[in-house]
PDB file of C-alpha atoms in Angstrom:
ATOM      1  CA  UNK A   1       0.000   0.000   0.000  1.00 64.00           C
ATOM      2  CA  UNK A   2       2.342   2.540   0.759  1.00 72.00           C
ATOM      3  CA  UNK A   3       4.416   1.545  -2.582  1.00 72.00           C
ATOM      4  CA  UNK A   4       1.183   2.598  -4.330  1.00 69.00           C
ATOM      5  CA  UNK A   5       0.884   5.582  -2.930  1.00 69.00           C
ATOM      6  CA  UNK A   6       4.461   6.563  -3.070  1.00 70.00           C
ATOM      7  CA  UNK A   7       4.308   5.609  -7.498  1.00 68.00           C
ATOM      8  CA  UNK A   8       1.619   8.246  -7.038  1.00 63.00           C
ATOM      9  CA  UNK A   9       3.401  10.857  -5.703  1.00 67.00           C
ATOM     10  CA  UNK A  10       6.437   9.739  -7.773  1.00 71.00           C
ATOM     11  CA  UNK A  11       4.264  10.084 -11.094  1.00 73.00           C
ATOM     12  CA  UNK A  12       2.063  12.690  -9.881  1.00 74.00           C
ATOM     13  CA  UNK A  13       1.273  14.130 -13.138  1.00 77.00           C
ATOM     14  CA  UNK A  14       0.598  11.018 -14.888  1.00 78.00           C
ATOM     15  CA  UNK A  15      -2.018  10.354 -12.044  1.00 71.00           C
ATOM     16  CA  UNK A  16      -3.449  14.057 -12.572  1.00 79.00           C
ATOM     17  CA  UNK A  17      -3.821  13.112 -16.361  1.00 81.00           C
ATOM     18  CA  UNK A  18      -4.945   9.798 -15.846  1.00 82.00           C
ATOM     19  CA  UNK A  19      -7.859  11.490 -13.443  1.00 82.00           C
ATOM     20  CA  UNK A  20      -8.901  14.062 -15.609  1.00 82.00           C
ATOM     21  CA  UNK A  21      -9.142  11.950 -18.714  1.00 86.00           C
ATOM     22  CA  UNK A  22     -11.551   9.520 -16.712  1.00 88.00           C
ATOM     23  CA  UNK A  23     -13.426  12.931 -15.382  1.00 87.00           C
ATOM     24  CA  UNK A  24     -14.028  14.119 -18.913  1.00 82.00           C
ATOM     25  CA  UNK A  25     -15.529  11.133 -20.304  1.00 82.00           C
ATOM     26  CA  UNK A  26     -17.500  10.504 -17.720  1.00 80.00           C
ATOM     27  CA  UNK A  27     -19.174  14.192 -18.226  1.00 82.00           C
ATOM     28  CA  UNK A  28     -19.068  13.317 -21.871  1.00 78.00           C
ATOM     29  CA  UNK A  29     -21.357  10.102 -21.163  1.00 74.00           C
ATOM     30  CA  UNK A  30     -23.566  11.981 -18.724  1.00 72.00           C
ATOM     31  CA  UNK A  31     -24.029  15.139 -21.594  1.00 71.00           C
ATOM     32  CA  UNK A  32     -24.583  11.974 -24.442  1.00 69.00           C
ATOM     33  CA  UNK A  33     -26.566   8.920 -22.873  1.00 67.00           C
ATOM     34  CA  UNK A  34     -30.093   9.179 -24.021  1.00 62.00           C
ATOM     35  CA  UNK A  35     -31.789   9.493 -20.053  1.00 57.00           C
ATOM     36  CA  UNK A  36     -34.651   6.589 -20.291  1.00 57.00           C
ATOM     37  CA  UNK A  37     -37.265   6.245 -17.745  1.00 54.00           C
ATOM     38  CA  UNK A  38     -38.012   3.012 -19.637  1.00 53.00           C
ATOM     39  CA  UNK A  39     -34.728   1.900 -20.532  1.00 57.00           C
ATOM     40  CA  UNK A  40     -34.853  -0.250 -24.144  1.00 56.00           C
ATOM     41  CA  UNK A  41     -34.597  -3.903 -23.701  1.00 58.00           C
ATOM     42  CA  UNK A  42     -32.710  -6.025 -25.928  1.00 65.00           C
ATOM     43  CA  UNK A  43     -35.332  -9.217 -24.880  1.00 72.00           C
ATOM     44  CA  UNK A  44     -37.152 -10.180 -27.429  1.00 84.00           C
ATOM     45  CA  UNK A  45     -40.829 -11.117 -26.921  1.00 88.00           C
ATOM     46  CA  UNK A  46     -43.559 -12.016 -29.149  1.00 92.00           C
ATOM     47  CA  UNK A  47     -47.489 -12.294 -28.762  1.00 92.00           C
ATOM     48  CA  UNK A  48     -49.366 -14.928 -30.552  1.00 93.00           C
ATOM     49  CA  UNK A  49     -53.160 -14.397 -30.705  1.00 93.00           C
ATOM     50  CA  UNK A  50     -56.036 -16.058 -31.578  1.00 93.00           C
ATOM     51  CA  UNK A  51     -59.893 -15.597 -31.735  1.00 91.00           C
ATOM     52  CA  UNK A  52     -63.003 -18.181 -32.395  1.00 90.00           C
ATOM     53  CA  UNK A  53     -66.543 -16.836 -31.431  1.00 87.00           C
ATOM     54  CA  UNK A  54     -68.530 -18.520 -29.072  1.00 85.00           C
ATOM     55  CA  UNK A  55     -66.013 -20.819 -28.068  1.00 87.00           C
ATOM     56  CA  UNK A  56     -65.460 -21.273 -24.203  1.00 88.00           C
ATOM     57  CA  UNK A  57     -62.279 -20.876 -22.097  1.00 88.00           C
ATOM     58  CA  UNK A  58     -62.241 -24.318 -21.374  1.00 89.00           C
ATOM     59  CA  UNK A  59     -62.181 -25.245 -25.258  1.00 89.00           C
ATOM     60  CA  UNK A  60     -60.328 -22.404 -26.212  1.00 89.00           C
ATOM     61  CA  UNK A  61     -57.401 -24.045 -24.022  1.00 90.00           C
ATOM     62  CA  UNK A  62     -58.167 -27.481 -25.701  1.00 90.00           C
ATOM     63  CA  UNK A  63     -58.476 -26.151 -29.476  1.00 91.00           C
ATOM     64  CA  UNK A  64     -56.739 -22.870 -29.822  1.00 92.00           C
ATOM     65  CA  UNK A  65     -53.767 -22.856 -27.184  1.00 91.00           C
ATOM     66  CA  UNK A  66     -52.613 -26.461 -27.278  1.00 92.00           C
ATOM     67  CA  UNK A  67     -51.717 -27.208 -30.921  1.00 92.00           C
ATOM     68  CA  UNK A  68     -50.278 -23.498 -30.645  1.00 93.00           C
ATOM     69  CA  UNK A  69     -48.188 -25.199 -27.586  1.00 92.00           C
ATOM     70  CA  UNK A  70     -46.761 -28.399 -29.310  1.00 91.00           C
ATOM     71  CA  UNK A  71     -45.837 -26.404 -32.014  1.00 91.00           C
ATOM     72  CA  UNK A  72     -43.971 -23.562 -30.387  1.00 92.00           C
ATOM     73  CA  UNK A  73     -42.192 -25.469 -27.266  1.00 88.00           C
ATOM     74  CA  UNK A  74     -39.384 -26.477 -29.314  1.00 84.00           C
ATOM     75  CA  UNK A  75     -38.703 -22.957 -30.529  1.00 90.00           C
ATOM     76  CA  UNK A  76     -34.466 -21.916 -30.870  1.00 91.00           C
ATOM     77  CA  UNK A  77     -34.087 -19.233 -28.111  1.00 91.00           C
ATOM     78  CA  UNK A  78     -37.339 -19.556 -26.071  1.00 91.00           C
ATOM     79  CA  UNK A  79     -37.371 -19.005 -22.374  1.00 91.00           C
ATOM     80  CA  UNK A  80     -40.553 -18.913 -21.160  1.00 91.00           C
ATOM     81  CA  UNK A  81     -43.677 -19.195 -22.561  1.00 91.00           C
ATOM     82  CA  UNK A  82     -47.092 -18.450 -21.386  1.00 92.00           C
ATOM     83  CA  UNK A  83     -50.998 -18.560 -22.356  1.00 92.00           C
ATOM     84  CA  UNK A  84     -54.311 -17.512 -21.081  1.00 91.00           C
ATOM     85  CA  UNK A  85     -57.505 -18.678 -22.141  1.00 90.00           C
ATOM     86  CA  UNK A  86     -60.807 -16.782 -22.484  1.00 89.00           C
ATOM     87  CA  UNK A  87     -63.852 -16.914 -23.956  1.00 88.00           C
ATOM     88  CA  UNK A  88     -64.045 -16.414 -27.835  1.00 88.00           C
ATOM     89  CA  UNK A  89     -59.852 -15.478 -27.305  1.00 90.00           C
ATOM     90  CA  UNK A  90     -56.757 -17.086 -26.558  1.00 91.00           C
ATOM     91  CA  UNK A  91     -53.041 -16.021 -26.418  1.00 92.00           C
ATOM     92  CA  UNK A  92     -49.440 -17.267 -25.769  1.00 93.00           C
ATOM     93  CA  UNK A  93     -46.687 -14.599 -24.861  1.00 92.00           C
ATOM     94  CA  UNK A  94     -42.915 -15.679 -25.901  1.00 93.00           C
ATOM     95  CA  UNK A  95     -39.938 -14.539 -24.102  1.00 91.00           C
ATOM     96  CA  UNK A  96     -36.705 -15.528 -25.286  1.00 91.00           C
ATOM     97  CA  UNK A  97     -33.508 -15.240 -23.676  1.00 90.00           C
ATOM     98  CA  UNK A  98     -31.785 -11.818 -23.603  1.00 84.00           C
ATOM     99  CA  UNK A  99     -29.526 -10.901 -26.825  1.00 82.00           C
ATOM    100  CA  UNK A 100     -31.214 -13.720 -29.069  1.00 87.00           C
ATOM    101  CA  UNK A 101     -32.169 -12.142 -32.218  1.00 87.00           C
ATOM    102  CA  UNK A 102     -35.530 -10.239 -32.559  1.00 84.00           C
ATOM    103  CA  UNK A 103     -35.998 -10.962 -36.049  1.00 86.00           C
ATOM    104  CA  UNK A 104     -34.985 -14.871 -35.947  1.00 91.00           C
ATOM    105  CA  UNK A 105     -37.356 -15.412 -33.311  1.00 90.00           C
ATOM    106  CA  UNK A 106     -40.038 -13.312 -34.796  1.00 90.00           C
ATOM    107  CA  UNK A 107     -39.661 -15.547 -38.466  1.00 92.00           C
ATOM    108  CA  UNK A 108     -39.535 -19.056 -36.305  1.00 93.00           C
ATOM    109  CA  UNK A 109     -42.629 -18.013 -34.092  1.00 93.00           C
ATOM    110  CA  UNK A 110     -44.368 -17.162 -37.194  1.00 93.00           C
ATOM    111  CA  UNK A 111     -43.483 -20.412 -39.390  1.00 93.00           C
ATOM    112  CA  UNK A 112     -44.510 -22.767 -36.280  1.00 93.00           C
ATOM    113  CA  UNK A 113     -48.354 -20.674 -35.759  1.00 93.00           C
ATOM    114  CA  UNK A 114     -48.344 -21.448 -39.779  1.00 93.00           C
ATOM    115  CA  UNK A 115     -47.834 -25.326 -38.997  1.00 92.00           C
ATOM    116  CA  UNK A 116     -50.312 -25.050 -36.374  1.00 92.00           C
ATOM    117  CA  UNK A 117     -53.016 -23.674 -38.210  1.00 90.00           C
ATOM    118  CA  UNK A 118     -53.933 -27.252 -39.657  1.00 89.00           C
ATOM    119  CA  UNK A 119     -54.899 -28.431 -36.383  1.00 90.00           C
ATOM    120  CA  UNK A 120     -57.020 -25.191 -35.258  1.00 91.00           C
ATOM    121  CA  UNK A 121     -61.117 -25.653 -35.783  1.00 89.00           C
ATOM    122  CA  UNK A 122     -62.270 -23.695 -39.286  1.00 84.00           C
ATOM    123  CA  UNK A 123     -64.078 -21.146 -37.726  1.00 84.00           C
ATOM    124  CA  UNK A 124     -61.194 -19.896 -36.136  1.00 88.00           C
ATOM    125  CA  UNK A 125     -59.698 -16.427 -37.548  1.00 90.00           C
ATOM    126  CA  UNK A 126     -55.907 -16.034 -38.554  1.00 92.00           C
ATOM    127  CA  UNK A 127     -53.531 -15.847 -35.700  1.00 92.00           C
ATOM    128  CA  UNK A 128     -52.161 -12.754 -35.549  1.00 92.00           C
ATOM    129  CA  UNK A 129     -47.726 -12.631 -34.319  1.00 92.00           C
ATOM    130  CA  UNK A 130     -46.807  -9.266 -33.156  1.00 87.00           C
ATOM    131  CA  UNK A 131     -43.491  -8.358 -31.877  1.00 84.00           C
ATOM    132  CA  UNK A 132     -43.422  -6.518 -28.075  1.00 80.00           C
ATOM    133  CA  UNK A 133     -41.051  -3.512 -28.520  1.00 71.00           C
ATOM    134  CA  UNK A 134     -41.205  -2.245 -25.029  1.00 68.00           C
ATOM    135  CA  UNK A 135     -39.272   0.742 -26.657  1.00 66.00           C
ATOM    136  CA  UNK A 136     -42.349   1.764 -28.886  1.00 69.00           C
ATOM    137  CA  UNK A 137     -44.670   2.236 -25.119  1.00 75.00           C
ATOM    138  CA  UNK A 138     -45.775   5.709 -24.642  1.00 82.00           C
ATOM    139  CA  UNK A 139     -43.233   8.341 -22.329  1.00 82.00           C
ATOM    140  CA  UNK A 140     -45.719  10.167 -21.711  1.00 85.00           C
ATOM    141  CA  UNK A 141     -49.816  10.568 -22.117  1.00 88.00           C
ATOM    142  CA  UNK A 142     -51.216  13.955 -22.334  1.00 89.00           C
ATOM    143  CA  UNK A 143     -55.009  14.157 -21.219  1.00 89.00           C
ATOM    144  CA  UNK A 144     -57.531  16.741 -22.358  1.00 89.00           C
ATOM    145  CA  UNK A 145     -60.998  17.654 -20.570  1.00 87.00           C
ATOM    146  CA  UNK A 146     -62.926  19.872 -19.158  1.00 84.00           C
ATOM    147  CA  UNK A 147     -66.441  21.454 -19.777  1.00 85.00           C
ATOM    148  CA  UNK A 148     -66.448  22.617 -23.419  1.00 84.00           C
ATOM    149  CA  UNK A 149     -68.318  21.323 -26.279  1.00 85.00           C
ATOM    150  CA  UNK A 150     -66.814  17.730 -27.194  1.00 83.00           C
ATOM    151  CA  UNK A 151     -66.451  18.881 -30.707  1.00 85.00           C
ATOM    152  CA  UNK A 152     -64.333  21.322 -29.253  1.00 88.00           C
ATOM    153  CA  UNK A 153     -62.234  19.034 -27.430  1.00 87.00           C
ATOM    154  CA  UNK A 154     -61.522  17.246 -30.345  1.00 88.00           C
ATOM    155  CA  UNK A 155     -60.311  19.736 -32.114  1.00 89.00           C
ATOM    156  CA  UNK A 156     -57.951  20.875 -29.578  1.00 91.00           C
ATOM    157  CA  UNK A 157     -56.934  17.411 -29.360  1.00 90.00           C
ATOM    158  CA  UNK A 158     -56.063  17.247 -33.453  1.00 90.00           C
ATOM    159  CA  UNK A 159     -54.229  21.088 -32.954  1.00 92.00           C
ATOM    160  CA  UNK A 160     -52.239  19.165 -29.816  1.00 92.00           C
ATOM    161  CA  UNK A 161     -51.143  16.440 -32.199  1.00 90.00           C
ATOM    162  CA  UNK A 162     -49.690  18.383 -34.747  1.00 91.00           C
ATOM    163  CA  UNK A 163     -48.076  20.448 -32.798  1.00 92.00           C
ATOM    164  CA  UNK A 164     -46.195  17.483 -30.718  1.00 90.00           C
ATOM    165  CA  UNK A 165     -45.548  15.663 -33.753  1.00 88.00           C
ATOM    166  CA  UNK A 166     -43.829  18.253 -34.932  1.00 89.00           C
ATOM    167  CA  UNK A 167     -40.963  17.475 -32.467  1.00 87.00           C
ATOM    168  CA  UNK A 168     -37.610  15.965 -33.866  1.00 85.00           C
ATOM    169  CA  UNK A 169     -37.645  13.153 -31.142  1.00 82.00           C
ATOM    170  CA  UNK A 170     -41.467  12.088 -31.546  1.00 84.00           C
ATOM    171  CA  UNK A 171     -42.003   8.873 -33.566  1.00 79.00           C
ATOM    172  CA  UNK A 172     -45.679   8.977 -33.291  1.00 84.00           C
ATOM    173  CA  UNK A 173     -48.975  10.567 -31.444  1.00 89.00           C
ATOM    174  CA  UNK A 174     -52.090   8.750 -30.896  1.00 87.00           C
ATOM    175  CA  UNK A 175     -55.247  10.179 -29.688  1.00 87.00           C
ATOM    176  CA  UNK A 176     -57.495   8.052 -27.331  1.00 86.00           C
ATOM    177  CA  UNK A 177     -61.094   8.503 -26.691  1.00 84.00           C
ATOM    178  CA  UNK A 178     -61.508  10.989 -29.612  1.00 82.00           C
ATOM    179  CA  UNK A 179     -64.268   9.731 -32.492  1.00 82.00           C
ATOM    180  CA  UNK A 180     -64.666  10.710 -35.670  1.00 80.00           C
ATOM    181  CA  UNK A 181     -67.384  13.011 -36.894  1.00 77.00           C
ATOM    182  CA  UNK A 182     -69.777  12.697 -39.492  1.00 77.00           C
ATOM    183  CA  UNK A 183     -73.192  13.703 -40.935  1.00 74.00           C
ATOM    184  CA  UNK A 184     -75.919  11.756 -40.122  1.00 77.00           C
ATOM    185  CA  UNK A 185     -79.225  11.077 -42.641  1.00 77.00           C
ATOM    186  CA  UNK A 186     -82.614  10.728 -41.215  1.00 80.00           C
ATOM    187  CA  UNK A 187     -84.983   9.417 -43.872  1.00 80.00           C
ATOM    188  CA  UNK A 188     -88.399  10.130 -43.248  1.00 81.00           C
ATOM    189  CA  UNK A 189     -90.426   7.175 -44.734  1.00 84.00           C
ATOM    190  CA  UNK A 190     -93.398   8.533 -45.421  1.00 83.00           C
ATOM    191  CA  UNK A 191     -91.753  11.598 -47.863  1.00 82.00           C
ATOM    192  CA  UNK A 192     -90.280   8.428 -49.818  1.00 78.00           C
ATOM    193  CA  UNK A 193     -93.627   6.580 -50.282  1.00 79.00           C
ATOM    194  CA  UNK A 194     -95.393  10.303 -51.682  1.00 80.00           C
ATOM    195  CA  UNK A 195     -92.467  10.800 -54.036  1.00 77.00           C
ATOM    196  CA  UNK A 196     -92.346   7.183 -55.292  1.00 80.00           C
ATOM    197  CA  UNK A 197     -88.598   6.480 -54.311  1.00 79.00           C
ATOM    198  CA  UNK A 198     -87.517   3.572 -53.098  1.00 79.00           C
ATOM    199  CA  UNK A 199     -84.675   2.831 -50.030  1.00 76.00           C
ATOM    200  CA  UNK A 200     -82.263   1.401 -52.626  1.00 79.00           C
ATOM    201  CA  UNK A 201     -82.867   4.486 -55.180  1.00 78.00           C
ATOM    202  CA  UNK A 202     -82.241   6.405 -52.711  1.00 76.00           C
ATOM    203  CA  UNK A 203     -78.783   4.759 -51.691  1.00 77.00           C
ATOM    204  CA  UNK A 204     -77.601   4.467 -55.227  1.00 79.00           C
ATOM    205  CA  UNK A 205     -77.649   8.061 -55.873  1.00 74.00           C
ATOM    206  CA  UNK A 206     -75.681   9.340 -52.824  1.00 72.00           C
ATOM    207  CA  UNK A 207     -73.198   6.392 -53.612  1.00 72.00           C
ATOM    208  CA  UNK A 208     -73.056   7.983 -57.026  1.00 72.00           C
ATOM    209  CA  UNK A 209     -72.551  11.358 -56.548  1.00 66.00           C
ATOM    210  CA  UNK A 210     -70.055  10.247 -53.854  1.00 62.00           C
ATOM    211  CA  UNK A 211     -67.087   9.228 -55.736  1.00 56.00           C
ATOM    212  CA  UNK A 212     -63.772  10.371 -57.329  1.00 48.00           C
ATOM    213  CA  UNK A 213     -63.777   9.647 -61.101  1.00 48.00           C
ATOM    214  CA  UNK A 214     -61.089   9.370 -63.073  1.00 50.00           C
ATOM    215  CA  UNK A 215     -61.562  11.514 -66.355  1.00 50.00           C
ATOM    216  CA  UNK A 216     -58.308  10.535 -68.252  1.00 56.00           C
ATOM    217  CA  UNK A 217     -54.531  11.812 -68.793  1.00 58.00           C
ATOM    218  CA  UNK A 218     -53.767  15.494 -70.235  1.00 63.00           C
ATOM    219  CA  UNK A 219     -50.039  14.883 -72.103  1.00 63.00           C
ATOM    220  CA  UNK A 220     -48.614  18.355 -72.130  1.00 64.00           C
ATOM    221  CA  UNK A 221     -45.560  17.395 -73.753  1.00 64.00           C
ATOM    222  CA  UNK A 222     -43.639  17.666 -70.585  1.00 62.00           C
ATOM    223  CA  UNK A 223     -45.554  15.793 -68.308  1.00 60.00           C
ATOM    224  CA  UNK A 224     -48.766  13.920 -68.065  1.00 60.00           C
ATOM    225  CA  UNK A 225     -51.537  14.864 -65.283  1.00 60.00           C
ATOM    226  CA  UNK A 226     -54.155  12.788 -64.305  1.00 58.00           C
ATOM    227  CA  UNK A 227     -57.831  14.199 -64.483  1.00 51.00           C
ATOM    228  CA  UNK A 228     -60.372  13.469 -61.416  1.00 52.00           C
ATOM    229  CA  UNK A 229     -63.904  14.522 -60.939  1.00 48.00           C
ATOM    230  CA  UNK A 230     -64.455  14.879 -57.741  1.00 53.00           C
ATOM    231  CA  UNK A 231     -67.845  13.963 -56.329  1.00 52.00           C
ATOM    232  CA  UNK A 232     -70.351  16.435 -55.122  1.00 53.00           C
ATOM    233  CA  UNK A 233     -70.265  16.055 -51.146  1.00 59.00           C
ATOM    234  CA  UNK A 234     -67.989  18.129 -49.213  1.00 62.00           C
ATOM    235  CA  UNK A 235     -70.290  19.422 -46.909  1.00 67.00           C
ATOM    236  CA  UNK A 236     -73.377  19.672 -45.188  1.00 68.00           C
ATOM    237  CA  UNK A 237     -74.683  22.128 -47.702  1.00 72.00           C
ATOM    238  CA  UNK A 238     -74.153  19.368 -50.657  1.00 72.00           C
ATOM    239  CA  UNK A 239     -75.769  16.726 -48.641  1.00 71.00           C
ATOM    240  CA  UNK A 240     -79.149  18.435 -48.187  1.00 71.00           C
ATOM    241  CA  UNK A 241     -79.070  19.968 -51.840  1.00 74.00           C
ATOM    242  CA  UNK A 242     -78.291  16.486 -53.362  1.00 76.00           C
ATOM    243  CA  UNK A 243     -80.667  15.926 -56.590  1.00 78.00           C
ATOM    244  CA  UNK A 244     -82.454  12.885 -56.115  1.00 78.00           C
ATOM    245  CA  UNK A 245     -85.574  12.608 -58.756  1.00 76.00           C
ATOM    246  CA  UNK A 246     -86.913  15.368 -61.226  1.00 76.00           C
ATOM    247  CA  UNK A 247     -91.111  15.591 -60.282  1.00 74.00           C
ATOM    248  CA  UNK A 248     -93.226  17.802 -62.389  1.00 74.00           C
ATOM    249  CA  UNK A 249     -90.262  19.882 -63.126  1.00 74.00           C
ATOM    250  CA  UNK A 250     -89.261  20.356 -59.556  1.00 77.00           C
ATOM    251  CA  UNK A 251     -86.256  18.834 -58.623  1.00 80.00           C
ATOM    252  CA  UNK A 252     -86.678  16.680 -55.183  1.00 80.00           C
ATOM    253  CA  UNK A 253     -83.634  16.726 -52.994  1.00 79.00           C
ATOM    254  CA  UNK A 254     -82.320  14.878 -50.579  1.00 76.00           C
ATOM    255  CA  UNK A 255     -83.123  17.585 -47.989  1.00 76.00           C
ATOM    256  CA  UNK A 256     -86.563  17.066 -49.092  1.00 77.00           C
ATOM    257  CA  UNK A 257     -86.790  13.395 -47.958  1.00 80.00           C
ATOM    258  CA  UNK A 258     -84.660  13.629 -44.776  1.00 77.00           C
ATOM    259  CA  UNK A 259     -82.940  15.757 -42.422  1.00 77.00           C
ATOM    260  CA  UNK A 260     -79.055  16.059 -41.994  1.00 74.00           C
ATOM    261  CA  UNK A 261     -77.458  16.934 -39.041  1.00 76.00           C
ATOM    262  CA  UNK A 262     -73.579  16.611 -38.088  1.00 77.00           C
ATOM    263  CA  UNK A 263     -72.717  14.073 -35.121  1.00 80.00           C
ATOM    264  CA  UNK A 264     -70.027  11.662 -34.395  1.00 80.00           C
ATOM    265  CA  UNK A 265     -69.467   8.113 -35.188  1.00 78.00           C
ATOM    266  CA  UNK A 266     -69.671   5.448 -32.317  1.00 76.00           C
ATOM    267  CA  UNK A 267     -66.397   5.270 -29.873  1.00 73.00           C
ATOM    268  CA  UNK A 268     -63.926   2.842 -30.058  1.00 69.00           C
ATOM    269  CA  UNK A 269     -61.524   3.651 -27.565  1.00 74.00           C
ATOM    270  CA  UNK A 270     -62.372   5.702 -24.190  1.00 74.00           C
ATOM    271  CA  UNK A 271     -60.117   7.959 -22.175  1.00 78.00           C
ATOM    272  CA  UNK A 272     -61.199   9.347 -18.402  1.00 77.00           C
ATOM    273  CA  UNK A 273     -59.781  11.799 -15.624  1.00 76.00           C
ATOM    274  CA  UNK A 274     -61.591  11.845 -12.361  1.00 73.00           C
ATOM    275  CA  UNK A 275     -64.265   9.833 -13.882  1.00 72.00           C
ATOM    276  CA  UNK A 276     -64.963  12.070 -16.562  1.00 77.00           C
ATOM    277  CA  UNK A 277     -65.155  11.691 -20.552  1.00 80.00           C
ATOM    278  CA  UNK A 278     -61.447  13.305 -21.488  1.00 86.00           C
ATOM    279  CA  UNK A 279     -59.300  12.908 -24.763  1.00 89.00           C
ATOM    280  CA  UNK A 280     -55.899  11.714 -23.989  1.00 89.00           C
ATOM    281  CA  UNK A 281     -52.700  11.888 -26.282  1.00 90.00           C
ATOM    282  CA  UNK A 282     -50.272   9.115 -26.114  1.00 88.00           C
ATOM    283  CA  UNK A 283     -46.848  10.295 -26.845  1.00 89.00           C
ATOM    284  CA  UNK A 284     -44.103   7.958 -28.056  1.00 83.00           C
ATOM    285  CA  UNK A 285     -40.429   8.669 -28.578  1.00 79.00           C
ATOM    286  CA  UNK A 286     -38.163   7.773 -31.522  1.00 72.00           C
ATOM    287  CA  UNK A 287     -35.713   4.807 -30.110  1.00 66.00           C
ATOM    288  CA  UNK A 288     -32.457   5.929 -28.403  1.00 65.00           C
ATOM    289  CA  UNK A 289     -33.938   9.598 -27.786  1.00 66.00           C
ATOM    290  CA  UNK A 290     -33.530  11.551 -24.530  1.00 64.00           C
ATOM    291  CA  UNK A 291     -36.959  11.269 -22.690  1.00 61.00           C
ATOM    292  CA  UNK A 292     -36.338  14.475 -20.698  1.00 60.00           C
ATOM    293  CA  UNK A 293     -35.745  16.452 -23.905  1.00 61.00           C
ATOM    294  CA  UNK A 294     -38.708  15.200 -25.487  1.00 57.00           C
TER     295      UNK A 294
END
């Protein structure tokens, strides 16, 4: 011990050098190491699913997991695997041991649910192989709500989620408990009968005056451009003045045989704060990105 620290008094500089070279890359690490508050993890993990309507958990354990099961237990790579069995739904997770390769394990998993499928009942839709990127998870969820208009919120929402995306470090923003909006057609039945139109009439002319056409190619000499017609509905407006049938020189519109009003389709995903209706933003970061900066 005391010939150690007599070499470092002896080469004193060298151990000054030697000190602050160690210093500055440790500051340089500190200044460049992405800060994670979900560190990426190099384990790769797949999620086999299946569905079959009706079926029970008991037989979706028989049926759906256990020719899933023979076929996957022999898998290069795999660590654990587990299942769960519900009704109409059943699904096996895959972990494989840390540093095997994602992709490899994500081609085998997929060529052993494709020998499998022989054995699973007919009714049975595809299985569907995903790969678990832990890295793709949202850093951080943004929530929306208050007492305002909900068409309102929504809009603020779709402002929020440009602006975000807009960041360098953002891979990707997705809006829960928003829905989309749309006009709604109420058909009165009686106004059909007294103008002699029928429910399929009726359809077949908003369906027609509903689509992009394509009206041919203009060659310019130096360059071509394709020529659309665009449909008539853009609007509200459009909707109710939509020419449906020509009666005693009157034309009868749609707004004639209905009423048109703007609402919102049903939701598919739902978002709360305190037990109210909210909009939430889920915000996900490009991979190897500093979560505090973003």
């Amino acid at each position: 011990m005391i010939r150690l620290i007599d070499a470092a008094f002896r080469y004193a500089r060298t151990v000054l050098s030697t000190l602050v070279l160690i210093l500055g890359a440790g500051l340089v690490a500190y200044l460049t190491i992405p800060k994670e508050n979900n560190p990426d993890i190099n384990i790769p993990l797949i999620h086999v699913s299946v569905s079959h309507d009706g079926i029970s958990p008991e037989d979706a354990e028989r049926l759906l997991i256990r020719p899933m099961e023979k076929e996957l237990q022999g898998i290069d790579g795999l660590k654990e695997m587990r299942a769960v069995a519900e009704e109409g739904h059943a699904s096996l997770t895959l972990e494989f041991i840390a540093g095997f390769d994602a992709d490899q394990a994500l081609l085998d998993v997929r060529e052993k649910v494709d020998l499998a499928k022989s054995e699973l009942p007919e009714d049975s839709e595809e299985p569907r192989v995903n790969e678990v990127n832990f890295g793709l998870f949202p850093v951080v969820v943004v929530t929306l709500s208050g007492h305002v208009p909900e068409r309102l919120l929504f809009k603020l929402a779709n402002e929020l989620e440009d602006r975000i995306e807009a960041i360098p470090s953002v891979l990707d923003v997705v809006i829960v408990g928003d829905r989309e909006e749309l006009l709604e057609v109420v058909v009165d039945p009686a106004r059909l009968e007294s103008y002699g139109i029928s429910g399929a009439e009726l359809l077949n002319v908003v369906n027609m005056n509903n689509r992009l056409v394509a009206a041919g190619v203009i060659d310019t000499g130096e360059g071509r451009f394709a020529v659309k017609v665009p449909g008539l509905l853009e609007n509200a407006r459009d909707v109710f003045s939509l020419p449906i049938k020509v009666r005693d020189d009157a034309v009868v519109t749609l707004g004639d045989l209905s009423s048109v009003r703007r609402t919102f389709k049903d939701r598919y995903s739902y978002a709360r704060i305190n037990g109210e209706p909210s909009v939430a933003l889920e915000v996900k970061k490009r991979l190897g990105e500093n979560v505090i900066e973003t």
